[in-house]
């Protein structure tokens, strides 16, 4: 469904990411694991067109999105929930969701999408008139994901959606993401929360110092010694 | 007293209308337009020309002036200002660039009007018939100008809050990066907001020309008043424009009636400084996070 390659990002002299490549299929959950500063956010931003990456190749369902500006990438079915959420704090929940349905591809299915978002996050339905800035962190995260879903995406990119949420909310969020996957949307997830995210993921990629250093199905990564040491806090043998 | 209040309300309504256009250009498109008042005077001259040369009623003239000024402002943004937008790394850099560019534009527009009309003051007599409002006599043209300013302001408010395109315009003002993530073409939307601001100031120019005298060089006064109202009300805030605009108009009229007409500019700045001392971000402004 989504195929990207040749993603490189530089900030001045600093190479944050070199030649990253990955793919996400319909209805898959893919997790990207990596330490702070490894280049995970840079990767998602480059795919979404927010950062320049001159040689990048991005294909969604066979269509070439490599040279498109960010707003046309959303039109083509790729939505990003950025690090720090990117919601419109001064606007209400209803207005944020309305804006989410801005792409032409979303207009025809707007009512149905809205109903889906309301079942996924019932709290949003109760708070439609609230200014987003006054909501709790977890609620704002729901607005951010709800807004992205309103665009009727084929692929949803999420940058650390569980950041700052209580363990209970994280579980609710991941259950919601699993439901999103069931509707055929492919999810590309950047997470610090390796244990929970590997539990719902199909496959994963490892990023170190701006390079993709490994990948595999989630179950294999969960039992991989190097992964356990780096992200799960201990070896398989020690865990017992 | 009542007369001063009525005069002040009419004037304040005009200031609010002018400020709404500037707050759109500045708050959304991030262009600090120093030639703003020149466009008001340009519209006033257009109205004068249509009325005296073609016997066209200024209210009918609006139907001509508004779309033309919208088009001119749109082209101006696309042709002259978009290159600045593209090269600016931050919104602050764009602000500085736009101040320099529009400062130059101010002299160009003013120069064109000076060569066409000279430096004299102009006015025309349209509906200068007295009407009685709450026991006071007021010229009908002022009353109509005020009524139309209310209609235009209300229409703008409803467009910005009740429609998808209006909500998109506000989204760009709040966060232009996040706006891209909801498929908003930020450059196009900024051009639209800039053009909308141009149409608003032109409509204000037509309305004001019905009851005030103007000359090719009076634009700068309106730019300054619009700036004062926008900053006083809180950048990007329509309600702030309304409240600050009315406050400015009323204080001017009251001071001119009861103290001295020469003090209106002084009271402008006293009010301006007073508000900013108490609320640095303006009456309805929120301090930057
Ligand atoms: N705007 C910027 N200017 C300069 N360097 C940057 C900028 N943004 C990111 N970097 C650098 O690029 C590298 C990758 O950053 P990135 O945000 O992609 O990391 P990350 O994997 O998302 O980290 P985290 O888990 O902390 O969010 C880091 O070394 C960071 O310091
Ligand atoms: Mg990050």
Short mmCIF file of N, CA and C in Angstrom, two decimals, chain B residues 53-162:
data_model
loop_
_atom_site.label_atom_id
_atom_site.label_comp_id
_atom_site.label_asym_id
_atom_site.label_seq_id
_atom_site.Cartn_x
_atom_site.Cartn_y
_atom_site.Cartn_z
N UNK B 53 -18.70 61.31 -12.17
CA UNK B 53 -18.50 61.11 -13.60
C UNK B 53 -19.60 60.29 -14.25
N UNK B 54 -20.14 59.33 -13.52
CA UNK B 54 -21.08 58.40 -14.12
C UNK B 54 -22.44 58.42 -13.42
N UNK B 55 -22.56 59.32 -12.46
CA UNK B 55 -23.80 59.45 -11.70
C UNK B 55 -24.22 58.13 -11.07
N UNK B 56 -23.19 57.34 -10.71
CA UNK B 56 -23.51 56.05 -10.09
C UNK B 56 -23.55 56.21 -8.58
N UNK B 57 -24.66 55.89 -7.99
CA UNK B 57 -24.88 55.86 -6.56
C UNK B 57 -23.77 55.05 -5.85
N UNK B 58 -23.11 55.60 -4.82
CA UNK B 58 -22.01 54.89 -4.15
C UNK B 58 -22.42 53.51 -3.64
N UNK B 59 -23.67 53.35 -3.26
CA UNK B 59 -24.10 52.05 -2.77
C UNK B 59 -24.10 51.03 -3.90
N UNK B 60 -24.48 51.49 -5.09
CA UNK B 60 -24.38 50.61 -6.27
C UNK B 60 -22.90 50.47 -6.63
N UNK B 61 -22.14 51.53 -6.39
CA UNK B 61 -20.70 51.50 -6.66
C UNK B 61 -20.00 50.40 -5.87
N UNK B 62 -20.52 50.10 -4.69
CA UNK B 62 -19.93 49.03 -3.87
C UNK B 62 -19.87 47.71 -4.65
N UNK B 63 -20.93 47.45 -5.41
CA UNK B 63 -21.00 46.21 -6.17
C UNK B 63 -19.87 46.13 -7.20
N UNK B 64 -19.33 47.29 -7.55
CA UNK B 64 -18.22 47.33 -8.49
C UNK B 64 -16.88 47.36 -7.74
N UNK B 65 -16.81 48.22 -6.71
CA UNK B 65 -15.55 48.42 -5.99
C UNK B 65 -15.11 47.17 -5.22
N UNK B 66 -16.05 46.48 -4.58
CA UNK B 66 -15.66 45.33 -3.75
C UNK B 66 -15.01 44.22 -4.58
N UNK B 67 -15.64 43.73 -5.65
CA UNK B 67 -14.96 42.67 -6.42
C UNK B 67 -13.65 43.13 -7.05
N UNK B 68 -13.59 44.37 -7.52
CA UNK B 68 -12.35 44.85 -8.15
C UNK B 68 -11.21 44.89 -7.12
N UNK B 69 -11.51 45.42 -5.93
CA UNK B 69 -10.45 45.51 -4.92
C UNK B 69 -10.05 44.13 -4.44
N UNK B 70 -11.01 43.21 -4.37
CA UNK B 70 -10.69 41.83 -4.01
C UNK B 70 -9.70 41.27 -5.03
N UNK B 71 -10.00 41.47 -6.30
CA UNK B 71 -9.13 40.96 -7.36
C UNK B 71 -7.74 41.58 -7.32
N UNK B 72 -7.70 42.91 -7.14
CA UNK B 72 -6.40 43.60 -7.11
C UNK B 72 -5.56 43.08 -5.94
N UNK B 73 -6.17 42.97 -4.76
CA UNK B 73 -5.43 42.50 -3.59
C UNK B 73 -4.95 41.06 -3.79
N UNK B 74 -5.80 40.25 -4.40
CA UNK B 74 -5.42 38.85 -4.63
C UNK B 74 -4.19 38.78 -5.54
N UNK B 75 -4.24 39.56 -6.62
CA UNK B 75 -3.11 39.58 -7.55
C UNK B 75 -1.84 40.11 -6.88
N UNK B 76 -2.03 41.15 -6.07
CA UNK B 76 -0.92 41.75 -5.36
C UNK B 76 -0.21 40.71 -4.49
N UNK B 77 -1.02 39.91 -3.79
CA UNK B 77 -0.44 38.88 -2.93
C UNK B 77 0.27 37.84 -3.78
N UNK B 78 -0.40 37.40 -4.85
CA UNK B 78 0.16 36.34 -5.68
C UNK B 78 1.44 36.78 -6.40
N UNK B 79 1.45 38.01 -6.91
CA UNK B 79 2.56 38.44 -7.75
C UNK B 79 3.69 39.07 -6.93
N UNK B 80 3.32 40.01 -6.04
CA UNK B 80 4.36 40.75 -5.33
C UNK B 80 4.77 40.12 -4.01
N UNK B 81 3.79 39.61 -3.27
CA UNK B 81 4.10 39.18 -1.90
C UNK B 81 4.47 37.71 -1.79
N UNK B 82 3.96 36.87 -2.70
CA UNK B 82 4.28 35.44 -2.62
C UNK B 82 5.79 35.17 -2.67
N UNK B 83 6.56 35.88 -3.50
CA UNK B 83 8.01 35.66 -3.46
C UNK B 83 8.60 35.92 -2.06
N UNK B 84 8.08 36.94 -1.38
CA UNK B 84 8.55 37.21 -0.02
C UNK B 84 8.18 36.06 0.91
N UNK B 85 6.94 35.56 0.74
CA UNK B 85 6.48 34.45 1.59
C UNK B 85 7.37 33.24 1.38
N UNK B 86 7.72 32.97 0.11
CA UNK B 86 8.52 31.78 -0.19
C UNK B 86 9.93 31.88 0.42
N UNK B 87 10.50 33.09 0.41
CA UNK B 87 11.90 33.15 0.86
C UNK B 87 11.99 33.33 2.37
N UNK B 88 10.89 33.76 3.03
CA UNK B 88 10.94 33.97 4.47
C UNK B 88 11.04 32.63 5.20
N UNK B 89 12.00 32.55 6.11
CA UNK B 89 12.17 31.30 6.85
C UNK B 89 11.18 31.20 7.99
N UNK B 90 10.86 32.33 8.59
CA UNK B 90 9.92 32.33 9.71
C UNK B 90 8.86 33.39 9.47
N UNK B 91 7.80 33.34 10.26
CA UNK B 91 6.74 34.34 10.12
C UNK B 91 7.25 35.72 10.54
N UNK B 92 8.18 35.76 11.47
CA UNK B 92 8.72 37.05 11.90
C UNK B 92 9.51 37.70 10.77
N UNK B 93 10.29 36.87 10.05
CA UNK B 93 11.06 37.39 8.92
C UNK B 93 10.11 37.95 7.86
N UNK B 94 8.99 37.24 7.66
CA UNK B 94 8.01 37.69 6.66
C UNK B 94 7.44 39.04 7.06
N UNK B 95 7.19 39.20 8.36
CA UNK B 95 6.64 40.47 8.83
C UNK B 95 7.56 41.63 8.48
N UNK B 96 8.85 41.46 8.74
CA UNK B 96 9.81 42.53 8.46
C UNK B 96 9.86 42.81 6.96
N UNK B 97 9.97 41.73 6.15
CA UNK B 97 10.00 41.91 4.69
C UNK B 97 8.75 42.62 4.20
N UNK B 98 7.60 42.22 4.75
CA UNK B 98 6.35 42.78 4.24
C UNK B 98 6.22 44.26 4.62
N UNK B 99 6.78 44.63 5.77
CA UNK B 99 6.74 46.04 6.16
C UNK B 99 7.51 46.88 5.15
N UNK B 100 8.70 46.40 4.77
CA UNK B 100 9.51 47.14 3.80
C UNK B 100 8.81 47.21 2.44
N UNK B 101 8.31 46.06 1.99
CA UNK B 101 7.68 46.02 0.66
C UNK B 101 6.44 46.91 0.60
N UNK B 102 5.59 46.85 1.64
CA UNK B 102 4.34 47.61 1.57
C UNK B 102 4.58 49.09 1.86
N UNK B 103 5.68 49.40 2.53
CA UNK B 103 6.05 50.80 2.74
C UNK B 103 6.35 51.42 1.37
N UNK B 104 7.07 50.69 0.54
CA UNK B 104 7.34 51.14 -0.82
C UNK B 104 6.05 51.28 -1.61
N UNK B 105 5.19 50.27 -1.46
CA UNK B 105 3.93 50.26 -2.19
C UNK B 105 3.08 51.49 -1.83
N UNK B 106 3.16 51.89 -0.57
CA UNK B 106 2.41 53.05 -0.11
C UNK B 106 2.74 54.28 -0.96
N UNK B 107 4.04 54.49 -1.21
CA UNK B 107 4.45 55.66 -1.99
C UNK B 107 4.00 55.53 -3.44
N UNK B 108 4.04 54.31 -3.96
CA UNK B 108 3.61 54.12 -5.36
C UNK B 108 2.13 54.45 -5.51
N UNK B 109 1.30 53.84 -4.66
CA UNK B 109 -0.15 54.06 -4.77
C UNK B 109 -0.48 55.54 -4.55
N UNK B 110 0.18 56.12 -3.52
CA UNK B 110 -0.05 57.53 -3.22
C UNK B 110 0.37 58.42 -4.40
N UNK B 111 1.51 58.10 -4.99
CA UNK B 111 2.00 58.87 -6.13
C UNK B 111 1.03 58.81 -7.30
N UNK B 112 0.51 57.63 -7.57
CA UNK B 112 -0.46 57.49 -8.66
C UNK B 112 -1.68 58.37 -8.39
N UNK B 113 -2.18 58.35 -7.16
CA UNK B 113 -3.38 59.13 -6.84
C UNK B 113 -3.08 60.62 -6.90
N UNK B 114 -1.86 61.00 -6.47
CA UNK B 114 -1.49 62.42 -6.52
C UNK B 114 -1.45 62.93 -7.96
N UNK B 115 -0.88 62.12 -8.87
CA UNK B 115 -0.82 62.58 -10.26
C UNK B 115 -2.21 62.62 -10.87
N UNK B 116 -3.07 61.70 -10.46
CA UNK B 116 -4.42 61.69 -11.04
C UNK B 116 -5.31 62.79 -10.48
N UNK B 117 -5.23 63.02 -9.16
CA UNK B 117 -6.20 63.91 -8.52
C UNK B 117 -5.58 65.15 -7.88
N UNK B 118 -4.25 65.21 -7.78
CA UNK B 118 -3.62 66.35 -7.11
C UNK B 118 -3.78 66.23 -5.60
N UNK B 119 -3.33 67.25 -4.89
CA UNK B 119 -3.32 67.15 -3.43
C UNK B 119 -4.55 67.72 -2.74
N UNK B 120 -5.54 68.17 -3.51
CA UNK B 120 -6.70 68.83 -2.89
C UNK B 120 -7.62 67.86 -2.15
N UNK B 121 -8.46 68.41 -1.31
CA UNK B 121 -9.45 67.59 -0.61
C UNK B 121 -10.68 67.40 -1.48
N UNK B 122 -11.24 66.22 -1.43
CA UNK B 122 -12.42 65.91 -2.24
C UNK B 122 -13.59 65.51 -1.35
N UNK B 123 -14.79 65.78 -1.84
CA UNK B 123 -15.97 65.24 -1.20
C UNK B 123 -17.11 65.34 -2.21
N UNK B 124 -18.16 64.62 -1.96
CA UNK B 124 -19.35 64.75 -2.81
C UNK B 124 -20.56 64.65 -1.90
N UNK B 125 -21.65 65.16 -2.41
CA UNK B 125 -22.83 65.22 -1.57
C UNK B 125 -23.81 64.13 -1.97
N UNK B 126 -23.93 63.14 -1.12
CA UNK B 126 -24.83 62.03 -1.40
C UNK B 126 -25.70 61.78 -0.17
N UNK B 127 -26.99 61.86 -0.35
CA UNK B 127 -27.94 61.65 0.76
C UNK B 127 -27.59 62.49 1.99
N UNK B 128 -27.16 63.73 1.76
CA UNK B 128 -26.83 64.60 2.89
C UNK B 128 -28.10 65.24 3.45
N UNK B 129 -29.10 64.42 3.66
CA UNK B 129 -30.35 64.94 4.21
C UNK B 129 -30.43 64.63 5.70
N UNK B 130 -30.94 65.57 6.50
CA UNK B 130 -31.00 65.34 7.93
C UNK B 130 -32.10 64.35 8.30
N UNK B 131 -31.77 63.46 9.22
CA UNK B 131 -32.80 62.60 9.80
C UNK B 131 -32.70 62.72 11.32
N UNK B 132 -33.79 62.46 11.99
CA UNK B 132 -33.78 62.58 13.45
C UNK B 132 -33.69 61.19 14.07
N UNK B 133 -32.63 61.01 14.87
CA UNK B 133 -32.44 59.74 15.59
C UNK B 133 -32.37 60.06 17.08
N UNK B 134 -33.16 59.38 17.88
CA UNK B 134 -33.28 59.63 19.33
C UNK B 134 -33.15 61.13 19.65
N UNK B 135 -33.93 61.92 18.94
CA UNK B 135 -34.01 63.35 19.24
C UNK B 135 -32.87 64.19 18.71
N UNK B 136 -31.91 63.56 18.00
CA UNK B 136 -30.79 64.32 17.47
C UNK B 136 -30.81 64.27 15.95
N UNK B 137 -30.27 65.30 15.33
CA UNK B 137 -30.25 65.35 13.87
C UNK B 137 -28.93 64.78 13.36
N UNK B 138 -29.04 63.84 12.39
CA UNK B 138 -27.86 63.18 11.85
C UNK B 138 -28.04 63.09 10.33
N UNK B 139 -26.94 63.18 9.57
CA UNK B 139 -27.06 63.05 8.12
C UNK B 139 -27.38 61.60 7.76
N UNK B 140 -28.29 61.43 6.80
CA UNK B 140 -28.72 60.09 6.41
C UNK B 140 -27.53 59.25 5.92
N UNK B 141 -26.56 59.91 5.22
CA UNK B 141 -25.43 59.13 4.69
C UNK B 141 -24.62 58.46 5.81
N UNK B 142 -24.49 59.15 6.93
CA UNK B 142 -23.77 58.53 8.06
C UNK B 142 -24.51 57.32 8.60
N UNK B 143 -25.82 57.49 8.68
CA UNK B 143 -26.65 56.41 9.22
C UNK B 143 -26.55 55.17 8.33
N UNK B 144 -26.61 55.41 7.02
CA UNK B 144 -26.53 54.29 6.07
C UNK B 144 -25.14 53.65 6.12
N UNK B 145 -24.11 54.48 6.21
CA UNK B 145 -22.74 53.96 6.30
C UNK B 145 -22.61 53.05 7.53
N UNK B 146 -23.15 53.51 8.64
CA UNK B 146 -23.06 52.72 9.86
C UNK B 146 -23.80 51.39 9.70
N UNK B 147 -25.02 51.48 9.15
CA UNK B 147 -25.82 50.26 8.96
C UNK B 147 -25.09 49.26 8.08
N UNK B 148 -24.47 49.74 7.01
CA UNK B 148 -23.77 48.82 6.11
C UNK B 148 -22.52 48.23 6.76
N UNK B 149 -21.84 49.05 7.57
CA UNK B 149 -20.67 48.53 8.28
C UNK B 149 -21.08 47.38 9.19
N UNK B 150 -22.24 47.53 9.84
CA UNK B 150 -22.73 46.46 10.71
C UNK B 150 -23.02 45.21 9.89
N UNK B 151 -23.66 45.38 8.74
CA UNK B 151 -23.99 44.24 7.90
C UNK B 151 -22.72 43.52 7.42
N UNK B 152 -21.74 44.30 6.93
CA UNK B 152 -20.50 43.70 6.43
C UNK B 152 -19.75 42.98 7.55
N UNK B 153 -19.65 43.64 8.72
CA UNK B 153 -18.96 43.03 9.85
C UNK B 153 -19.61 41.73 10.27
N UNK B 154 -20.94 41.72 10.31
CA UNK B 154 -21.68 40.52 10.71
C UNK B 154 -21.48 39.40 9.68
N UNK B 155 -21.51 39.77 8.41
CA UNK B 155 -21.33 38.78 7.36
C UNK B 155 -19.94 38.14 7.47
N UNK B 156 -18.94 38.97 7.76
CA UNK B 156 -17.58 38.45 7.91
C UNK B 156 -17.51 37.49 9.10
N UNK B 157 -18.12 37.91 10.21
CA UNK B 157 -18.09 37.08 11.41
C UNK B 157 -18.73 35.72 11.14
N UNK B 158 -19.90 35.74 10.49
CA UNK B 158 -20.59 34.49 10.23
C UNK B 158 -19.80 33.62 9.25
N UNK B 159 -19.17 34.25 8.26
CA UNK B 159 -18.36 33.47 7.32
C UNK B 159 -17.20 32.79 8.03
N UNK B 160 -16.54 33.53 8.91
CA UNK B 160 -15.36 32.98 9.57
C UNK B 160 -15.71 31.89 10.57
N UNK B 161 -16.89 31.99 11.20
CA UNK B 161 -17.20 31.03 12.25
C UNK B 161 -18.11 29.90 11.78
N UNK B 162 -18.89 30.11 10.70
CA UNK B 162 -19.90 29.11 10.36
C UNK B 162 -19.60 28.32 9.09
#
